[in-house]
Amino acid sequence: MRAQQRTSWPISNAACLPLLTILCPFVIGTLITMRCTTADEDAADYVELPIDDYDRDHWAFLPLETVEVPQPPNTGWRRNPIDDFIQFELSQRGLQPQPPASRQTLIRRLSFDLTGLPPTPSQIAAFESDASEDAYERLVDRLLDSPRYGERWAQHWLDLARFAETDGFEHDKLRPDAWKYRDWVIAALNEDLPYDEFIRRQIAGDEMHPNDKSALTATRFCLSGPDMPDINLTDERRHTVLNELTSTIGEVFLGLQVGCAQCHDHKYDPISQADFYRLRAIFEPSVPLQKNHSLSTLKESFPSERPSHLMLRGDFRSPGPELKPGVIRVVSSTTNAFSPRQSERSAGLRTALADWLVAAENPMTARVMVNRVWQHHFGAGLSSTPSDFGVMGSEPSHPELLDWLALSFVQTGWSLKSLHRMIVTSATYRQRSRLADDATESETLAWGEAQKADPQAQLLSRYPRWRLEGEAIRDAMLVASGQINWKSGGPGVRPPLPQELVGTLLKNQWDVTQDRSEHNRRSIYVFARRNLRYPIFEVFDRPSANTSCSRRDISTTAPQSLHLLNSEFSLNLARSMASSIANEHPTEARRIQATFQRVLGRSPTPEEQLEVQDFLSASTSAEAEKQTHLCLALFNCNEFITVD
């Protein structure tokens, strides 16, 4: 398609004014005629290229087929088929996997990974003393059965869903019931709602379960993005909302950047502009817009009287060829076609899309979700571009393993908990992440070779260490200090903010929750304002809720340590913990032991014990302040915010 030409006046604005007064009606009429003519020409010129075998030959578009599990040398290391794939790739490069980490390390790793919380000292002691063969497996089951599991893994999904409790943009108005979607996700994960049904309800819950309020709430996924309810042009608002929704559907469920085809055919992937607008047409009858009212749930207008068009150059004022609803052609097939079934109350478009997404013949959906789960267990997916499985995305490091996991995921009923269990009970997951102090010469040599050949642990020659997110850091501080409030559900709570931050907000945009005990609830329940991230979340790289986020940034900045050391939040929790420990332990030695166990999940080494004693004896502060300073110091340890 031709690019639109722009023309500038060769005379000044002031000189134009008298002339425009006379010519304005003529100029406007001419511009409208030119615009319509250009649009008509572009519509006539648009040709959609066919999908051929070359397009379908990309790894992500190939069908899922049975994968033969490799047979590496039997070293007694493996625990399940995941390990066979990993060990085979390592052996091809002359590398060996690492032995299991200590029980102390494993319970901390598992607890943060599955629940986002540290284990208590008593839980660590019980696991270390449990001599039964299935102690680890029972620990996994306990954590997966905990309601804290849903609270942890819901945050990963909410990042993808661009969840917030406000609209965004200038006024960032409240969406009063948005929190119900967050609670629905938590409940669905805790109940192990099969992932295929998890998708169906978020895309077509109102169609499939018309009398189920919970299923209607699930459709808030589609409309969780930013919106400007007070915009004057309703057509522009509709266009923006629908395009954002369509782009998110492609990213989250298909792992494709379909949004790149809003204005023109995708530059790299075989996704046409018509593909994008056919997918968008599925949702067009179901997005109710009312001026000055926030988005909420999907609600189909049936029968729909509004035809769907390809928007030329992505401009809502330039409708092109009329299109029928459809799906991305390169992922579709004769055995998995988009087939809506109309009923008395619905055209069945979104139900047909959901069924198409989760059909066994669709190669994308299971691959994408398995990769996302792997990413959160190991810090990176088998493909390091979790929302871009297209040509410009990264190919998986272990493609056969990815397909084997995807097939297994579908065959076990799309159970996320079963997938978690398979991954975390593998020997691959249990590897140590660092060389032991008492390592033998051969172990030290093997470690050095692995670091050279696999510097980023992409081949999983060891477990990759990862840093906690801001939400998990805050929760860990609340648990260590004994101040956490375990209440679940309900509207987001608003703890106090620094006064200088409040000054940047409009009136009533952060009314502090009156019940002070609510301030210490888990981070998933902290009010999610789109235009303001809670301070500790902000400094530790919480993503913007304006777009779907598949992978958070991980920065190392001075404000992170300054916040942990100097913020009122950190100081209050350190004082609470110091007071609690002082009441429970009469001697300084026991207080030091208890502080390390609460914060780091271990006892201090003899050297650390002496250093802390020297630190406390050198201080001229009161006893309570000395203990507070120790708590603050441990909150600032790299070990506290890092999972080995």
XYZ file of C-alpha atoms in Angstrom:
644
model
C 0.000 0.000 0.000
C 1.151 3.491 -0.731
C 2.301 5.710 2.122
C 0.155 8.790 2.699
C 1.882 11.960 1.403
C 2.126 15.012 3.628
C 2.268 18.573 2.226
C 3.385 21.682 4.116
C 2.405 25.286 3.328
C 5.262 27.424 1.909
C 3.922 30.552 3.695
C 3.629 31.554 7.339
C 0.640 30.805 9.554
C -0.120 34.525 9.951
C -0.236 35.032 6.203
C -2.555 32.065 5.879
C -5.285 33.445 8.155
C -7.026 35.867 5.726
C -6.737 33.335 2.943
C -8.103 30.486 5.071
C -11.123 32.606 6.043
C -12.104 32.695 2.388
C -10.907 29.252 1.352
C -11.751 27.240 4.481
C -14.989 25.693 3.173
C -13.275 24.858 -0.113
C -10.116 23.482 1.580
C -12.053 21.289 4.005
C -14.228 19.951 1.235
C -11.168 19.222 -0.906
C -9.337 17.462 1.963
C -12.368 15.303 2.688
C -12.608 14.382 -0.984
C -8.871 13.612 -1.106
C -9.096 11.496 2.065
C -12.027 9.486 0.762
C -10.334 9.047 -2.596
C -7.107 7.836 -0.973
C -9.009 5.413 1.265
C -10.979 4.056 -1.666
C -7.786 3.583 -3.663
C -6.061 1.828 -0.753
C -9.079 -0.433 -0.241
C -9.014 -1.383 -3.897
C -5.255 -1.944 -3.785
C -5.201 -4.203 -0.693
C -4.315 -7.776 -1.568
C -3.942 -10.439 1.109
C -1.103 -12.828 0.410
C -1.907 -16.545 0.772
C -0.310 -18.742 3.442
C 2.034 -21.317 1.925
C 4.098 -24.259 3.163
C 7.116 -22.013 3.731
C 5.079 -19.882 6.146
C 3.909 -22.925 8.093
C 7.402 -24.412 8.369
C 8.376 -22.204 11.326
C 8.977 -24.288 14.478
C 6.121 -22.752 16.471
C 3.521 -23.405 13.761
C 4.368 -27.076 13.310
C 1.903 -29.593 14.767
C 2.574 -31.118 18.156
C 3.697 -34.687 17.608
C 4.799 -37.474 19.904
C 8.405 -36.970 20.977
C 10.759 -39.817 21.755
C 12.414 -39.314 25.122
C 16.218 -39.510 24.738
C 18.255 -42.108 26.593
C 21.374 -40.444 28.049
C 23.937 -42.466 29.996
C 22.422 -43.789 33.220
C 24.212 -41.982 36.044
C 21.491 -42.397 38.650
C 20.796 -38.661 38.503
C 17.441 -38.587 36.650
C 14.070 -38.511 38.389
C 11.653 -38.053 35.478
C 11.734 -37.604 31.669
C 12.546 -33.897 31.939
C 15.971 -34.914 33.199
C 16.550 -37.170 30.192
C 16.160 -34.227 27.817
C 18.386 -31.968 29.910
C 21.096 -34.538 30.550
C 21.168 -35.567 26.883
C 21.870 -31.977 25.771
C 24.523 -31.565 28.454
C 26.257 -34.808 27.537
C 26.370 -33.703 23.899
C 28.554 -30.819 25.077
C 30.636 -32.837 27.514
C 28.900 -31.330 30.561
C 27.397 -32.896 33.669
C 24.464 -31.688 35.779
C 24.925 -30.643 39.372
C 23.955 -32.736 42.405
C 20.915 -31.693 44.451
C 20.974 -28.596 46.619
C 20.732 -28.859 50.395
C 17.310 -29.358 51.961
C 17.536 -25.901 53.466
C 18.039 -24.424 50.007
C 15.330 -26.580 48.406
C 12.559 -25.667 50.840
C 13.347 -21.980 50.483
C 13.434 -22.313 46.664
C 10.164 -24.228 46.552
C 8.369 -21.985 49.028
C 9.183 -18.767 47.187
C 8.590 -20.372 43.799
C 5.195 -21.920 44.543
C 3.783 -19.535 47.174
C 5.908 -16.366 46.979
C 6.644 -16.693 50.705
C 9.641 -17.814 52.785
C 9.414 -20.985 54.875
C 9.269 -20.477 58.612
C 12.162 -21.695 60.783
C 9.953 -24.511 62.123
C 9.024 -25.629 58.586
C 12.697 -25.689 57.608
C 13.610 -27.718 60.676
C 10.787 -30.201 60.067
C 11.808 -30.759 56.444
C 15.492 -31.155 57.301
C 14.670 -33.777 59.934
C 12.155 -35.706 57.781
C 13.985 -38.901 56.796
C 11.153 -40.358 54.691
C 11.824 -41.035 51.002
C 8.878 -38.946 49.850
C 9.575 -35.917 52.085
C 10.263 -33.667 49.104
C 7.189 -34.797 47.181
C 4.952 -34.231 50.214
C 6.423 -30.745 50.600
C 5.545 -30.014 46.969
C 1.979 -31.225 47.482
C 1.577 -29.151 50.641
C 2.697 -25.987 48.871
C 0.515 -26.617 45.807
C -2.485 -27.230 48.081
C -1.884 -24.003 49.986
C -4.164 -21.025 49.200
C -0.939 -19.018 48.986
C -0.118 -20.822 45.739
C -2.973 -19.089 43.899
C -1.974 -15.716 45.323
C 1.574 -16.211 44.070
C 0.846 -17.467 40.559
C -2.064 -15.089 40.012
C 0.429 -12.205 39.949
C 2.240 -13.810 37.021
C -1.065 -13.991 35.148
C -2.120 -10.464 36.111
C 1.100 -9.160 34.541
C -0.032 -10.753 31.285
C -3.593 -9.498 31.721
C -2.413 -5.850 32.226
C -4.574 -5.815 35.353
C -5.240 -2.614 37.263
C -8.120 -1.237 39.289
C -8.204 2.075 37.407
C -8.578 3.273 33.798
C -5.237 4.974 33.277
C -4.587 8.092 31.218
C -5.052 11.572 32.686
C -7.854 10.979 35.188
C -7.067 7.325 36.015
C -10.566 6.794 37.392
C -11.498 3.891 39.636
C -12.948 0.668 38.245
C -14.975 -0.294 41.328
C -15.311 -4.026 40.649
C -12.014 -4.725 38.879
C -10.703 -6.572 41.958
C -13.254 -9.324 41.342
C -11.209 -10.476 38.340
C -8.058 -10.704 40.488
C -9.952 -12.819 43.021
C -11.350 -14.992 40.228
C -7.840 -15.750 38.931
C -6.614 -16.655 42.431
C -9.568 -18.990 43.010
C -9.243 -20.598 39.567
C -5.565 -21.379 40.130
C -6.134 -22.727 43.638
C -8.906 -24.994 42.332
C -6.620 -26.111 39.478
C -9.231 -25.127 36.919
C -8.012 -26.825 33.729
C -6.160 -24.335 31.569
C -8.428 -24.932 28.575
C -11.425 -23.979 30.714
C -9.421 -21.085 32.198
C -9.095 -19.739 28.645
C -12.709 -20.429 27.682
C -14.105 -18.507 30.637
C -11.925 -15.451 30.094
C -12.835 -15.223 26.418
C -16.417 -16.491 26.365
C -17.583 -17.117 29.927
C -20.785 -15.124 29.415
C -21.654 -17.072 26.258
C -20.886 -20.510 27.642
C -22.289 -19.985 31.158
C -24.883 -17.196 30.805
C -26.218 -17.532 34.365
C -22.840 -17.786 36.090
C -21.618 -14.490 37.577
C -18.168 -15.973 38.095
C -17.854 -16.795 34.391
C -18.945 -13.253 33.526
C -16.292 -11.865 35.883
C -13.658 -13.916 34.050
C -14.322 -11.944 30.833
C -12.824 -8.884 32.528
C -9.536 -10.245 31.197
C -10.496 -8.951 27.761
C -11.222 -5.420 28.990
C -8.521 -5.060 31.660
C -6.392 -2.757 29.532
C -6.191 1.063 29.724
C -9.118 3.132 28.531
C -10.188 6.773 28.223
C -13.923 6.809 29.025
C -14.253 10.592 28.644
C -12.906 10.750 25.088
C -15.215 12.664 22.740
C -14.941 10.330 19.752
C -16.663 7.057 20.609
C -15.470 5.463 17.375
C -11.864 6.248 18.259
C -12.319 4.806 21.737
C -13.890 1.651 20.325
C -11.059 1.276 17.809
C -8.367 1.709 20.475
C -9.984 -0.681 22.945
C -10.600 -3.373 20.328
C -7.095 -3.149 18.905
C -5.542 -3.379 22.370
C -7.772 -6.343 23.238
C -6.939 -8.160 19.985
C -3.207 -7.595 20.425
C -3.379 -8.983 23.962
C -5.272 -12.108 22.889
C -2.566 -12.819 20.313
C 0.301 -12.231 22.735
C -1.048 -14.072 25.765
C -2.646 -17.164 24.243
C -0.798 -17.593 20.937
C 2.554 -16.034 21.777
C 2.363 -13.926 18.612
C 2.774 -10.192 18.174
C -0.397 -9.850 16.120
C -0.639 -6.181 17.144
C 2.152 -5.457 14.658
C -0.438 -6.038 11.906
C -2.802 -3.230 12.943
C -1.602 -0.805 10.275
C 0.020 -3.101 7.695
C 0.878 -6.738 7.177
C 3.333 -8.035 9.776
C 6.875 -7.301 8.618
C 8.261 -10.708 9.602
C 5.520 -13.172 10.551
C 2.889 -14.493 8.115
C 0.146 -12.416 9.753
C -1.765 -10.107 7.448
C -3.596 -6.944 8.364
C -6.783 -8.774 7.412
C -5.838 -11.531 9.900
C -5.700 -8.915 12.639
C -9.054 -7.349 11.824
C -10.772 -10.721 11.351
C -9.641 -11.660 14.859
C -10.812 -8.261 16.116
C -14.212 -8.795 14.481
C -14.858 -11.691 16.868
C -15.001 -9.213 19.761
C -16.639 -6.227 18.083
C -20.240 -7.149 19.013
C -19.251 -7.750 22.647
C -17.535 -4.547 23.772
C -20.152 -2.255 25.294
C -19.029 1.368 25.504
C -20.764 4.135 27.371
C -19.225 7.572 27.664
C -17.742 8.361 31.078
C -18.241 4.744 32.178
C -15.284 2.416 32.726
C -14.912 -0.903 30.972
C -16.011 -3.976 32.887
C -17.209 -7.268 31.379
C -18.007 -8.415 27.868
C -21.645 -8.245 26.796
C -22.687 -9.290 23.325
C -25.027 -7.140 21.265
C -26.959 -9.722 19.236
C -27.699 -9.610 16.442
C -24.881 -7.243 15.554
C -25.734 -4.603 12.989
C -22.246 -3.148 12.713
C -20.175 -4.634 9.859
C -16.460 -5.292 10.433
C -13.816 -3.697 8.280
C -10.072 -3.703 7.814
C -8.955 -0.239 8.921
C -6.631 1.177 6.287
C -3.288 2.255 7.761
C -4.796 1.413 11.157
C -6.922 4.579 10.997
C -10.398 4.270 12.516
C -11.622 6.916 10.052
C -10.575 4.854 7.028
C -12.591 1.640 6.846
C -11.409 -0.667 4.082
C -12.734 -4.001 2.847
C -15.502 -5.605 4.872
C -14.360 -8.730 6.728
C -15.971 -11.694 8.403
C -14.745 -12.823 11.861
C -11.900 -15.329 11.732
C -8.619 -16.507 13.243
C -4.933 -16.275 12.334
C -4.628 -18.314 9.152
C -1.092 -19.628 9.656
C -2.172 -21.323 12.907
C -5.473 -22.599 11.516
C -5.954 -25.848 9.620
C -8.637 -27.929 7.976
C -8.826 -30.112 11.083
C -9.127 -27.104 13.400
C -11.228 -24.493 11.662
C -13.015 -21.531 13.206
C -16.661 -22.674 13.257
C -19.114 -20.433 15.151
C -22.472 -21.941 16.108
C -25.191 -19.324 16.368
C -27.873 -19.676 19.034
C -30.963 -17.707 19.947
C -28.961 -15.310 22.090
C -25.456 -15.308 20.607
C -23.489 -15.539 17.391
C -21.107 -17.877 19.245
C -18.027 -16.094 17.916
C -16.009 -16.013 21.125
C -16.962 -19.562 22.082
C -15.708 -20.694 18.675
C -12.448 -18.773 19.215
C -11.945 -20.348 22.656
C -12.615 -23.829 21.267
C -10.193 -23.175 18.423
C -7.483 -22.004 20.833
C -7.651 -25.109 23.024
C -8.212 -27.694 20.300
C -5.664 -30.498 20.276
C -4.741 -29.500 16.720
C -3.699 -25.988 17.739
C 0.092 -26.168 18.196
C 0.513 -22.796 19.906
C -1.611 -22.621 23.054
C -0.069 -25.476 25.044
C 3.478 -24.625 23.893
C 3.073 -21.009 24.990
C 1.683 -21.800 28.445
C 4.183 -24.557 29.192
C 6.957 -22.136 28.290
C 5.518 -19.497 30.630
C 5.369 -21.943 33.552
C 8.943 -23.089 32.856
C 10.031 -19.442 32.753
C 8.788 -18.739 36.265
C 10.411 -21.884 37.678
C 13.830 -21.282 36.111
C 13.952 -17.530 35.484
C 13.789 -17.938 31.690
C 11.602 -19.936 29.348
C 12.809 -22.674 27.052
C 12.147 -19.913 24.534
C 13.385 -16.653 26.041
C 10.696 -14.606 24.235
C 7.552 -15.958 25.911
C 5.099 -13.705 24.062
C 6.847 -13.864 20.697
C 7.033 -17.299 19.130
C 7.277 -15.677 15.710
C 10.199 -15.446 13.316
C 11.973 -12.751 15.354
C 11.491 -14.587 18.649
C 14.129 -16.903 20.078
C 14.055 -20.572 19.212
C 13.742 -22.904 22.219
C 16.932 -24.200 23.794
C 15.301 -27.655 24.090
C 12.604 -27.861 21.371
C 11.855 -31.562 21.916
C 11.403 -30.999 25.655
C 9.037 -28.095 24.983
C 6.875 -30.268 22.724
C 6.983 -33.211 25.124
C 5.825 -30.985 27.992
C 3.101 -29.419 25.850
C 1.719 -32.805 24.838
C 1.915 -34.054 28.420
C 0.117 -30.901 29.587
C -2.805 -31.568 27.234
C -2.906 -35.293 27.967
C -3.114 -34.705 31.740
C -6.211 -32.547 31.291
C -4.484 -29.156 31.065
C -3.699 -29.335 34.800
C -1.313 -26.561 35.832
C -0.637 -28.164 39.207
C 0.372 -31.411 37.508
C 2.719 -29.438 35.273
C 4.249 -27.676 38.275
C 4.661 -30.991 40.066
C 6.399 -32.577 37.071
C 8.863 -29.678 36.802
C 9.732 -29.133 40.466
C 10.168 -32.840 41.251
C 12.738 -33.228 38.469
C 16.417 -33.579 39.273
C 16.969 -30.609 36.966
C 15.001 -28.338 39.286
C 16.689 -29.711 42.422
C 20.247 -28.945 41.263
C 22.423 -26.715 43.361
C 23.033 -23.209 42.023
C 26.535 -22.684 43.386
C 29.650 -24.701 44.082
C 29.750 -26.142 47.575
C 32.497 -25.016 49.936
C 33.630 -28.630 50.380
C 33.564 -29.483 46.653
C 36.088 -32.038 45.420
C 38.698 -31.218 42.809
C 36.720 -33.003 40.074
C 33.523 -31.157 41.042
C 35.366 -27.854 40.929
C 36.756 -28.679 37.487
C 33.316 -29.717 36.163
C 31.816 -26.521 37.582
C 34.374 -24.396 35.773
C 33.719 -26.172 32.469
C 29.984 -25.664 32.865
C 30.382 -21.959 33.549
C 32.441 -21.556 30.381
C 30.115 -23.567 28.131
C 26.846 -22.486 29.777
C 27.481 -19.048 31.318
C 23.790 -18.091 31.624
C 22.666 -21.590 32.697
C 20.470 -21.747 29.583
C 21.315 -25.441 29.209
C 20.545 -25.922 32.922
C 23.925 -27.303 33.877
C 23.005 -25.856 37.285
C 19.943 -24.208 38.808
C 19.796 -20.504 37.794
C 19.627 -18.145 40.754
C 16.909 -15.488 40.525
C 15.891 -12.342 42.350
C 12.574 -11.963 44.105
C 10.007 -9.553 42.714
C 9.012 -6.492 44.720
C 5.781 -8.168 45.822
C 7.607 -11.222 47.179
C 10.217 -9.046 48.922
C 7.489 -7.073 50.677
C 5.641 -10.261 51.666
C 8.847 -11.845 52.958
C 9.495 -8.789 55.130
C 5.962 -8.984 56.511
C 6.363 -12.695 57.293
C 9.789 -12.248 58.906
C 8.490 -9.455 61.126
C 5.353 -11.414 62.050
C 3.136 -8.578 60.832
C 1.469 -10.155 57.790
C -2.333 -10.158 57.592
C -3.517 -13.349 55.861
C -6.951 -12.036 54.913
C -7.772 -12.765 51.276
C -9.999 -11.199 48.629
C -11.874 -7.931 48.305
C -11.063 -4.465 46.957
C -7.423 -3.448 46.866
C -6.053 -1.966 50.101
C -4.166 1.316 50.181
C -1.300 1.476 52.681
C 0.172 4.910 53.442
C 2.383 6.496 50.782
C 5.269 8.930 51.253
C 3.905 12.471 51.334
C 6.027 13.582 48.405
C 4.400 10.851 46.295
C 0.882 11.750 47.402
C 1.534 15.276 46.174
C 1.815 14.024 42.601
C -1.698 12.550 42.634
C -5.113 14.038 42.009
C -7.482 14.407 44.932
C -8.768 11.118 46.414
C -6.593 8.974 44.157
C -5.022 7.196 47.131
C -7.297 7.376 50.152
C -5.437 5.386 52.790
C -7.403 2.379 54.061
C -8.674 3.282 57.538
C -8.196 -0.161 59.085
C -4.445 -0.208 59.778
C -4.346 -4.019 59.999
C -5.300 -4.085 56.307
C -2.069 -2.287 55.405
C -0.076 -5.473 55.985
C -1.987 -7.788 53.680
C -0.209 -9.695 50.925
C 1.056 -7.627 48.023
C -1.400 -9.153 45.549
C -4.122 -7.270 47.450
C -2.449 -3.846 47.386
C -4.480 -1.424 45.276
C -3.282 -1.547 41.669
C -3.448 1.993 40.310
C -2.471 2.067 36.658
C -0.664 5.418 36.831
C 1.127 4.752 40.124
C 3.049 1.719 41.277
C 3.434 1.175 45.019
C 6.978 2.335 45.919
C 8.650 -0.998 46.713
C 7.055 -2.527 43.612
C 8.243 0.399 41.509
C 11.893 0.174 42.543
C 11.925 -3.594 42.003
C 10.676 -3.378 38.417
C 6.948 -3.966 38.570
C 5.778 -3.556 34.964
C 3.379 -0.965 33.643
C -0.221 -2.156 33.485
C -0.710 -0.371 30.177
C 0.498 -3.371 28.193
C 0.748 -7.108 28.654
C 4.045 -8.031 30.305
C 5.441 -11.516 29.744
C 8.857 -10.948 31.324
C 9.770 -8.375 33.955
C 12.929 -6.335 33.780
C 15.517 -7.051 36.472
C 17.518 -3.966 37.346
C 20.079 -3.236 40.047
C 19.776 0.363 41.228
C 20.628 2.503 44.235
C 16.962 3.263 45.068
C 16.406 -0.440 45.762
C 18.854 -0.582 48.666
C 17.886 2.910 49.793
C 14.241 1.858 49.975
C 14.993 -1.317 51.930
C 17.228 0.591 54.335
C 15.551 3.973 54.743
C 11.838 3.700 53.971
C 9.300 4.058 56.757
C 7.869 0.686 55.743
C 11.204 -1.099 56.281
C 11.917 0.709 59.530
C 8.498 -0.110 61.022
C 8.820 -3.792 60.166
C 12.388 -3.938 61.500
C 11.210 -2.442 64.787
C 8.321 -4.902 65.013
C 10.611 -7.840 64.365
C 13.211 -6.588 66.848
C 10.556 -6.230 69.532
C 9.121 -9.680 68.837
C 12.528 -11.366 68.947
C 13.534 -9.520 72.128
C 10.375 -10.765 73.857
C 10.977 -14.370 72.784
C 14.741 -14.646 73.382
C 16.451 -13.260 76.489
C 20.078 -13.544 75.366
C 21.886 -11.646 72.650
C 23.255 -14.842 71.081
C 19.778 -16.331 70.731
C 18.414 -13.066 69.343
C 21.090 -13.076 66.639
C 20.265 -16.695 65.804
C 16.525 -15.973 65.615
C 17.014 -12.908 63.394
C 19.070 -14.855 60.858
C 16.579 -17.728 60.870
C 13.594 -15.447 60.314
C 15.155 -13.336 57.574
C 17.534 -15.708 55.776
C 16.125 -19.097 56.740
C 19.401 -20.272 58.289
C 21.592 -19.837 61.343
C 24.578 -17.488 61.170
C 28.004 -18.952 60.569
C 30.460 -18.637 63.485
C 32.171 -15.771 61.660
C 28.858 -13.964 61.133
C 27.892 -14.487 64.767
C 31.116 -12.797 65.901
C 30.771 -9.945 63.409
C 27.225 -9.200 64.556
C 28.240 -9.333 68.212
C 31.052 -6.866 67.488
C 28.605 -4.647 65.589
C 26.092 -4.632 68.447
C 28.703 -4.056 71.161
C 30.211 -1.129 69.236
C 26.853 0.625 68.938
C 25.886 3.239 71.527
C 22.175 2.978 70.677
C 19.567 1.495 72.971
C 19.153 -2.291 72.843
C 15.930 -2.070 70.843
C 17.576 0.166 68.236
C 20.589 -2.150 67.967
C 18.311 -5.082 67.177
C 16.361 -2.920 64.723
C 19.559 -2.037 62.887
C 20.449 -5.735 62.637
C 17.044 -6.512 61.127
C 17.464 -3.694 58.613
C 20.930 -4.907 57.706
C 19.671 -8.419 56.976
C 16.746 -7.055 54.916
C 19.436 -5.456 52.756
C 21.417 -8.654 52.218
C 21.624 -9.926 48.672
C 20.856 -13.336 50.137
C 17.471 -12.095 51.391
C 16.217 -11.061 47.950
C 17.840 -13.885 45.948
C 16.683 -17.478 45.545
C 19.461 -20.066 45.212
